[in-house]
Every structure is written in C-alpha cells, then in structure tokens.
Coordinates of C-alpha atoms and ligand atoms in Angstrom, one line a residue:
X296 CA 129.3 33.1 42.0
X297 CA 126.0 34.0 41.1
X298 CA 125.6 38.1 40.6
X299 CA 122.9 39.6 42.5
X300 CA 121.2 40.9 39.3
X301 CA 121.2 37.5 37.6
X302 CA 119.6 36.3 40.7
X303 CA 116.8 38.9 40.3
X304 CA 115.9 37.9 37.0
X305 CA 113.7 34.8 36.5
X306 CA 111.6 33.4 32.8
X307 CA 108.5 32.0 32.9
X308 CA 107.6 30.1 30.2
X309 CA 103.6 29.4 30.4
X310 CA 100.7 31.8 31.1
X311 CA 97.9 30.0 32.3
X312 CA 96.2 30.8 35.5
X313 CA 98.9 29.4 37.4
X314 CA 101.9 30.9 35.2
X315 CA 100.1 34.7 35.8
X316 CA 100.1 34.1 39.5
X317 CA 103.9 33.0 39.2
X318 CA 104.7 35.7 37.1
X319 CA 103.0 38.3 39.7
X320 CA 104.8 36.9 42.6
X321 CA 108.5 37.5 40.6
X322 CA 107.2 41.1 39.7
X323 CA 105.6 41.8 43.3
X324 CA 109.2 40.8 44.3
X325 CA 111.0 43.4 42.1
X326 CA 112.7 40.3 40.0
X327 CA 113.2 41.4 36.5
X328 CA 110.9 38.8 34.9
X329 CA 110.4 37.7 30.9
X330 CA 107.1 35.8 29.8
X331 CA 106.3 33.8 26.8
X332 CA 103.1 32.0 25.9
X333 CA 102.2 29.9 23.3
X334 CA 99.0 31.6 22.3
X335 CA 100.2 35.7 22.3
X336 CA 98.0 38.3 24.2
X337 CA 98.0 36.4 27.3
X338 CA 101.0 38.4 28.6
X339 CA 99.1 41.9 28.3
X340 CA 98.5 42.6 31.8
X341 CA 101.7 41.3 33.1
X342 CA 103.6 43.4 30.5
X343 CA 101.5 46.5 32.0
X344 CA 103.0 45.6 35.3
X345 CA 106.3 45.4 34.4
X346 CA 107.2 41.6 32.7
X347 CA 109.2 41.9 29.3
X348 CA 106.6 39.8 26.6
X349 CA 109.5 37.7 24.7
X350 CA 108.4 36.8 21.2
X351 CA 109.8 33.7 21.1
X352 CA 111.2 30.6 23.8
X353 CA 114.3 30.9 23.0
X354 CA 114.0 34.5 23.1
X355 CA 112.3 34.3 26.7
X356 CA 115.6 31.9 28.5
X357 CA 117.8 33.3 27.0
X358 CA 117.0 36.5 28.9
X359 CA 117.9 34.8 32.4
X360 CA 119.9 32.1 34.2
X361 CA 117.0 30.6 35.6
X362 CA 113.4 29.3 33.6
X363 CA 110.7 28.4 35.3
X364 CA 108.5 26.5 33.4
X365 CA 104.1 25.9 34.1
X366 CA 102.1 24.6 31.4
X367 CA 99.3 22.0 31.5
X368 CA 101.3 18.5 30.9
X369 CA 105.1 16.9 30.7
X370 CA 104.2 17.0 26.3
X371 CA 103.0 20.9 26.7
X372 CA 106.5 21.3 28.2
X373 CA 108.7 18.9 25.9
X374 CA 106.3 21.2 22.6
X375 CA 108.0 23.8 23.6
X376 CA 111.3 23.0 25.4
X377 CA 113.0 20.1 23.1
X378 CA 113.6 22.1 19.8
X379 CA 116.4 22.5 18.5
X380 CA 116.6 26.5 19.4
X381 CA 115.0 26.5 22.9
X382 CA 117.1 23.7 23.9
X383 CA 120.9 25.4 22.8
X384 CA 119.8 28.4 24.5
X385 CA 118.9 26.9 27.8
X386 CA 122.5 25.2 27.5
X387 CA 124.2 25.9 30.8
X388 CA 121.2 27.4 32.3
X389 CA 118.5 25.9 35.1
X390 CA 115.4 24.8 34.2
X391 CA 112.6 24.6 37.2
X392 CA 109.4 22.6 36.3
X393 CA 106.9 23.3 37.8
X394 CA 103.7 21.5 35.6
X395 CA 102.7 18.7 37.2
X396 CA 102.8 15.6 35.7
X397 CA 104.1 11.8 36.4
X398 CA 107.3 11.3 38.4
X399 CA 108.5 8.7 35.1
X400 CA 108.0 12.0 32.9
X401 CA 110.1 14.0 35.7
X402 CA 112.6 11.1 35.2
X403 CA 112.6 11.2 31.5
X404 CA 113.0 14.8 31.4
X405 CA 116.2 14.9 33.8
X406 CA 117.8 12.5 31.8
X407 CA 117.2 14.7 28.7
X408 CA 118.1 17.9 30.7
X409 CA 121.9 16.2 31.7
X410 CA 122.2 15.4 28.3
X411 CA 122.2 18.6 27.0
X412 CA 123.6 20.4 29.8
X413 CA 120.6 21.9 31.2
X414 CA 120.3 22.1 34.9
X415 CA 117.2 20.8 36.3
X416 CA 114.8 21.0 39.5
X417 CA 111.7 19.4 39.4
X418 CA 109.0 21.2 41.3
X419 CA 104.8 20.6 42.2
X420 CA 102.5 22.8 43.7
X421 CA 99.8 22.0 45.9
X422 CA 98.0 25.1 46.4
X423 CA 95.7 27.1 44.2
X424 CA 96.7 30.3 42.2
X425 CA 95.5 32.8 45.1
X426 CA 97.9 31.3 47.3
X427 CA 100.7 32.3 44.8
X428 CA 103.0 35.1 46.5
X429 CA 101.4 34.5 49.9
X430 CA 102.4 32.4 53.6
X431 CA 99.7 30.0 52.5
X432 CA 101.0 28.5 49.1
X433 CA 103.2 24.9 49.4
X434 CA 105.9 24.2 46.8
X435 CA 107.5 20.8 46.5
X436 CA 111.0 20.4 45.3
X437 CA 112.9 17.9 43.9
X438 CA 116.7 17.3 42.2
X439 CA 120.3 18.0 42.9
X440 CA 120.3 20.2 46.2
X441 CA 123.2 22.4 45.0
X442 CA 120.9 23.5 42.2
X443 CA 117.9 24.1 44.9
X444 CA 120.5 25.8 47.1
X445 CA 121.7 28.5 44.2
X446 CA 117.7 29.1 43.0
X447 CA 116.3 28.9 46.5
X448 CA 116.2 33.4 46.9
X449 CA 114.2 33.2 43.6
X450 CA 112.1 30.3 44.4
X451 CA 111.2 32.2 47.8
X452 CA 109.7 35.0 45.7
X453 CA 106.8 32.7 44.8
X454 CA 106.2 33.0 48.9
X455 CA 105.0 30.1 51.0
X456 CA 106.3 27.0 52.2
X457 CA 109.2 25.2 50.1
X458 CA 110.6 21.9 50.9
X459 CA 113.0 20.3 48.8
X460 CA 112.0 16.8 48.9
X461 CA 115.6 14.7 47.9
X462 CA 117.8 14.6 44.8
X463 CA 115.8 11.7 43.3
X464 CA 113.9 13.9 40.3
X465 CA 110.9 12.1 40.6
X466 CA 110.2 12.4 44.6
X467 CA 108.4 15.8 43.8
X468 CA 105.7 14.7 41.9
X469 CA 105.4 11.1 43.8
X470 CA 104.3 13.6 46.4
X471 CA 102.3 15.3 44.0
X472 CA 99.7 12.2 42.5
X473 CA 99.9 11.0 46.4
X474 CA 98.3 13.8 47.5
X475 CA 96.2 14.5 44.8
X476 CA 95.0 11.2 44.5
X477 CA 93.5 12.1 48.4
X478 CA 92.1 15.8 46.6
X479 CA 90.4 14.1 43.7
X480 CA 88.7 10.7 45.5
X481 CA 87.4 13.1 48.3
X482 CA 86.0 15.9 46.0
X483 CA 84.9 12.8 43.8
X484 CA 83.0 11.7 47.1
X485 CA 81.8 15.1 47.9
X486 CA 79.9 15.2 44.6
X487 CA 78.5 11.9 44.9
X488 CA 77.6 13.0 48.4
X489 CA 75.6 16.3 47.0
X490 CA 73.7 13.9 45.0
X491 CA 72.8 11.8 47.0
X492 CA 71.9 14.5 49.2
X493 CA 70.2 16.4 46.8
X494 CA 67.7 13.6 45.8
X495 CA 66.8 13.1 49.5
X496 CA 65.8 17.0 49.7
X497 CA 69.3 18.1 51.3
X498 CA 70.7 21.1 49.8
X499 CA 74.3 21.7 49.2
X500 CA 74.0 24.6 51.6
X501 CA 72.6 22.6 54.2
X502 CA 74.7 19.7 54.1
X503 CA 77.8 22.4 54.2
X504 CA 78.5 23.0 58.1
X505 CA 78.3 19.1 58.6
X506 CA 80.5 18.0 55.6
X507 CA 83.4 21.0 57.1
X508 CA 83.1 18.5 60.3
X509 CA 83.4 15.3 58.3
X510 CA 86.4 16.9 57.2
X511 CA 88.1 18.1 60.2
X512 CA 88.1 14.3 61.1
X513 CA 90.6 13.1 58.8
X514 CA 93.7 15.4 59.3
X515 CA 94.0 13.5 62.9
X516 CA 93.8 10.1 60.9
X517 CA 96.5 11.1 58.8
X518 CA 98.9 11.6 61.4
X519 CA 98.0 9.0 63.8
X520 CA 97.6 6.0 61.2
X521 CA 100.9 6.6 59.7
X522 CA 103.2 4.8 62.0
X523 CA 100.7 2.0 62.0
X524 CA 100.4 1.7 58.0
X525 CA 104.5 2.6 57.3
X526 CA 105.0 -0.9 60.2
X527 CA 101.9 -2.7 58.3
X528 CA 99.5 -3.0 61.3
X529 CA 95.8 -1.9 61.1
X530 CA 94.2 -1.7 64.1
X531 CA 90.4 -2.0 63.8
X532 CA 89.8 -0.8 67.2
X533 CA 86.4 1.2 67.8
X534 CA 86.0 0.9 64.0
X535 CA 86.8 -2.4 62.2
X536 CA 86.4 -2.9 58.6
X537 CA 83.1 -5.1 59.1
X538 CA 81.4 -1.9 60.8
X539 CA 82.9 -0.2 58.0
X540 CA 81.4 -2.1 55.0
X541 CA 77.5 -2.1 56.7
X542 CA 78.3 2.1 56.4
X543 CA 79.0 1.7 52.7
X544 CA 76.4 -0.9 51.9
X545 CA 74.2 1.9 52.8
X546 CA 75.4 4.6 50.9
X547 CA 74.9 2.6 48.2
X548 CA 71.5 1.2 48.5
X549 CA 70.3 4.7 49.2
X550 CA 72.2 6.2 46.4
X551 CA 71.2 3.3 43.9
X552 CA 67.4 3.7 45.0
X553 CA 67.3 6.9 43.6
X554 CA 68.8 5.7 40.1
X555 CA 72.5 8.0 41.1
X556 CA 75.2 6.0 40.1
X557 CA 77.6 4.8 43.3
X558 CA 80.7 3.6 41.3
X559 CA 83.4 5.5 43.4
X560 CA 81.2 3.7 46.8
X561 CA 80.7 0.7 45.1
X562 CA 84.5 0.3 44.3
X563 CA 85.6 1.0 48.1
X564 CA 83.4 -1.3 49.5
X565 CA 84.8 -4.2 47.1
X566 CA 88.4 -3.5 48.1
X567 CA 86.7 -3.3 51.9
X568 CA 85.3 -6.9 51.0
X569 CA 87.8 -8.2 49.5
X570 CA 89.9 -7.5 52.9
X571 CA 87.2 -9.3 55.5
X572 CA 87.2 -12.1 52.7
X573 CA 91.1 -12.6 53.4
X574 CA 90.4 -12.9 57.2
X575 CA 91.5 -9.2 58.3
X576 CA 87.9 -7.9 59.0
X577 CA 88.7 -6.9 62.9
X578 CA 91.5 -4.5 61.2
X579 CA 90.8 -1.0 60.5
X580 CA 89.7 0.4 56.7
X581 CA 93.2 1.0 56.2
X582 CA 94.4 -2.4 55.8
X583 CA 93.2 -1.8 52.1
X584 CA 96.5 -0.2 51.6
X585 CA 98.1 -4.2 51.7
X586 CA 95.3 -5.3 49.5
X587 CA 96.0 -2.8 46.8
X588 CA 99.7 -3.0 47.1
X589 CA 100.9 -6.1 49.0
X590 CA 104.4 -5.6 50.6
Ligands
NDP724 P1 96.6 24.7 32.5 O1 96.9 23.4 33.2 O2 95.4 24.7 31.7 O3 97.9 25.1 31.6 C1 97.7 26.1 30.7 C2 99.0 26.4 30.1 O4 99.5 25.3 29.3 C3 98.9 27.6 29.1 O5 100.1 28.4 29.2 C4 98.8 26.8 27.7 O6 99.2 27.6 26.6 C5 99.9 25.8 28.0 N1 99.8 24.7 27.0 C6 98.9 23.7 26.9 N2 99.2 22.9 25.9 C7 100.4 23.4 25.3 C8 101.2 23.0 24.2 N3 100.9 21.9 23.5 N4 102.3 23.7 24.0 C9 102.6 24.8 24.7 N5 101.9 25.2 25.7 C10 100.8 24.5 26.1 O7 96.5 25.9 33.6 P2 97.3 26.3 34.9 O8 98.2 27.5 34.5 O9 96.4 26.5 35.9 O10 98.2 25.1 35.3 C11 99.6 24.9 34.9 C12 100.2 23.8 35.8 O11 100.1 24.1 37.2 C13 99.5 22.5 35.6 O12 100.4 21.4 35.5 C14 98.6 22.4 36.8 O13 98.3 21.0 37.2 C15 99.5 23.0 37.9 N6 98.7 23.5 39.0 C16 97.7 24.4 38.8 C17 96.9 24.8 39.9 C18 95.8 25.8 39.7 O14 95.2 26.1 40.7 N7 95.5 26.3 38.5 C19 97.2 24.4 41.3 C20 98.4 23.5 41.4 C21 99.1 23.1 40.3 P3 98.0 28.4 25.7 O15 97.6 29.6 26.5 O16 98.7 28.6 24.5 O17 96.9 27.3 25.6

C-alpha cells in the first residue's frame, strides 16, 4: 500500500520549457517535488517556489517512488537514465516518460526497464506548456494499467485530460507521431500558404480570419471519415479526387510562378495522381491512405 506521503512526492528529471511547467503543476499541487537538470541553474526559480534542486540523478529518484522524466529525445533520456548509478537507484521504483519519441524507442526502453526492475509508463503530451496544470492540457498513457492505476493521483496533478491508451508500451507515442504527423504537414501548409500569400500581396493578418475557417472544416472530417477509412471505402461524393487534383495543380502553378518552392503541394498531388492513375479517381482524397499503406 502506497503511503499518502510517498504519493505526494514526485522527481522530475528534465528542465526544459516543458519540464518547468511539469514541475509547477506538482508544486501548485502541494506534491513534495525534486528536480535535476543536466545543465545546473535551470532549477533556480522552481527551487524559489519550493522544488528541492538534487545535485545529481541518482540523487534526484532516489528522493521519490515515482520519476517523471521530459527531456528532448529517447538518447537525452537513456544519457542520463542507463548508468550504472541512476539505474540501481531507480530499482524498484516507476519511471513515467514523458519525452516524446518513437514507439520502437518506447519498446526498447520497457524491455530495459523490466530488466532491471524498474517500473515503467510510457506517456506523450499533446498540448503546449501553458496548458500544463490546467483543464485544457491532454496526456496520453501507455503500459501496465496497475502501474497507471497506483500513479494516476500524481499524474492528475499535471491537470487536464489523461487517457491511458492500453498496456502495449508503444500505443502512447503511436498516438503521438499520428497526430503530430497532422500538426506538422498542416503548419507545414500554413507556411507555404503565407507565402504564397505573401507574394500575391496578402498579408498574414489578412489571410488570418479565413485560414481559422479553413480550419474549422476538418474536425467534422475527422470524425465522419473514420468509419469510412477504418472499413476501406472512400466516398468521393461532392468532392472526388479528380476535383481535388485541378485544386492542387493550382496551388502549385501559382506558387511556382512566383519562384516559392511547392514540394509539400507537389508531393500531395503525386500521391492524389497516383490514386486516379489506379482507377479510384471518383473516391474521395482519402483513399490515399490505401495508396500509402495498402491493406
Ligand atoms: P526540449 O525538447 O528542448 O528538451 C530540453 C530538455 O532536454 C532539457 O532539460 C535538456 O537539458 C534536455 N536534454 C537534451 N539533450 C540532453 C542530453 N543529451 N542529456 C540530458 N539531457 C538532455 O524542450 P521541452 O522541455 O519543451 O520538451 C521536452 C519534451 O516534451 C520533448 O520530448 C517534447 O517533444 C515534449 N513536448 C514539448 C512541448 C512543448 O510545448 N514544449 C509540447 C508537447 C510535448 P539541458 O538544459 O541540459 O540542455
């Protein structure tokens, strides 16, 4: 039985933007919280308010049951985690992860993590750092669900949503490089869009209030396509894939006639081809999903 104080005490291993905002949610919550970075100082404020500033790793878990860990990369956490000292101490304690990275690292560090005894949650989140501590941040878990039940008071410190995705270790950050493989192609759109825009004497501030609508039209897609994609139909109605491609074609030639490179168009509308080319150009854009990855 876990005691109520060893519930209120949490590590966090890992000060950048996003470790601060962890550490002030623990400390907002009254959890008696130790901090360690690699590169010393960065712990000066959160010290002021209360963290203890450990002065080494090993130093820093062995001060609670549970470590949460948020550094740039799976090799930023292996640095510091997998030596010889850091990893005896963690013995018998839990281990949350919370860097993003591949679900194959997640895998690799479970694996690791049973070997030695460690327990292990694997964790992504998909909101920014001023979300941290508020109804508005998402946390997705992953691992044994014993472990997520035991941790789950601390976790809810961090505020938000938390949904603990299955025991598979590597379901987490599947979720994670799905979704922000949507973040980074749209934002990567949005900036070829500016561009574009710019050049034809459209500023950033005027496009604004008609990109937010552009926007609001996909979160309906999203929902309604996904029965239709998960059962591998793509209905083309009111918008096939030939309409489609005539849209992109002119993104492109505008884009190109003012010397901006159109790469990220250029390599949707090939995959958009490449689909009317195998006969399915009365389906809807998403039947690109089969060409990429054919079932
Ligand atoms: P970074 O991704 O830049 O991570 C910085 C942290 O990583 C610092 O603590 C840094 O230590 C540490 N670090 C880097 N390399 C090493 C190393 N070789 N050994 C030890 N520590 C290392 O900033 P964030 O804090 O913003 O992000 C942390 C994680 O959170 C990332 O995986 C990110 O994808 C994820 N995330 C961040 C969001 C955000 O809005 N910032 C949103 C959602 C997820 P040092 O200070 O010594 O350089």
């Amino acid at each position: 039985m876990t005691s109520h104080t060893e519930q209120s005490a949490v590590t966090v291993l890992g000060l950048g933007p996003m470790g601060r905002a962890l550490t002030g949610a623990f400390l907002d919550a009254g959890m008696r919280t130790t901090v360690w970075n690699r590169t010393p100082g960065k712990d000066r404020e959160l010290v002021e308010r209360g963290a203890v500033g450990a002065r080494s790793p090993e130093a820093a878990v062995a001060a609670s049951r549970l470590t949460v860990v948020c550094v740039v990369n799976y090799d930023a956490v292996d640095a510091i985690v997998r030596r010889g000292a850091v990893t005896d101490a963690l013995k018998g304690r839990t281990v949350v992860n919370l860097t993003a990275d591949t679900p194959d690292r997640a895998r690799d560090t479970e694996a690791w993590a049973a070997e030695q005894g460690i327990g292990y949650l694997d964790g992504a989140i998909m909101t920014p750092t001023t979300t941290i501590g508020t109804p508005a941040a998402v946390f997705l878990h992953s691992g044994p669900e014993e472990l997520y039940r035991q941790h789950r008071l601390a976790l809810d410190a961090l505020g938000g949503t938390h949904t603990h995705l299955g025991e598979e270790i590597g379901r987490a950050a599947a979720y994670d490089i799905a979704l922000l493989d949507i973040f980074w192609t749209a934002m990567a759109g949005y900036a070829h869009a500016l561009a574009v825009a710019r050049a034809e004497g459209v500023s950033a501030r005027e496009l604004a209030p008609f990109a937010k609508g552009i926007g609001a039209i996909l979160p309906p897609i999203f929902e309604q396509s996904a029965e239709e994609v998960d059962s591998g139909s793509f209905s083309g109605e009111g918008n096939p894939i030939t309409s489609a491609v005539s849209s992109m074609a002119h993104i492109v030639h505008t884009s190109e006639a003012h010397g901006i490179d159109a790469g990220v168009m250029r390599a949707a509308e090939g995959l958009a081809r490449r689909a009317i080319g195998r006969g399915h150009g009365t389906d809807g854009f998403l039947r690109i999903t089969e060409i990429l990855n054919p079932r």
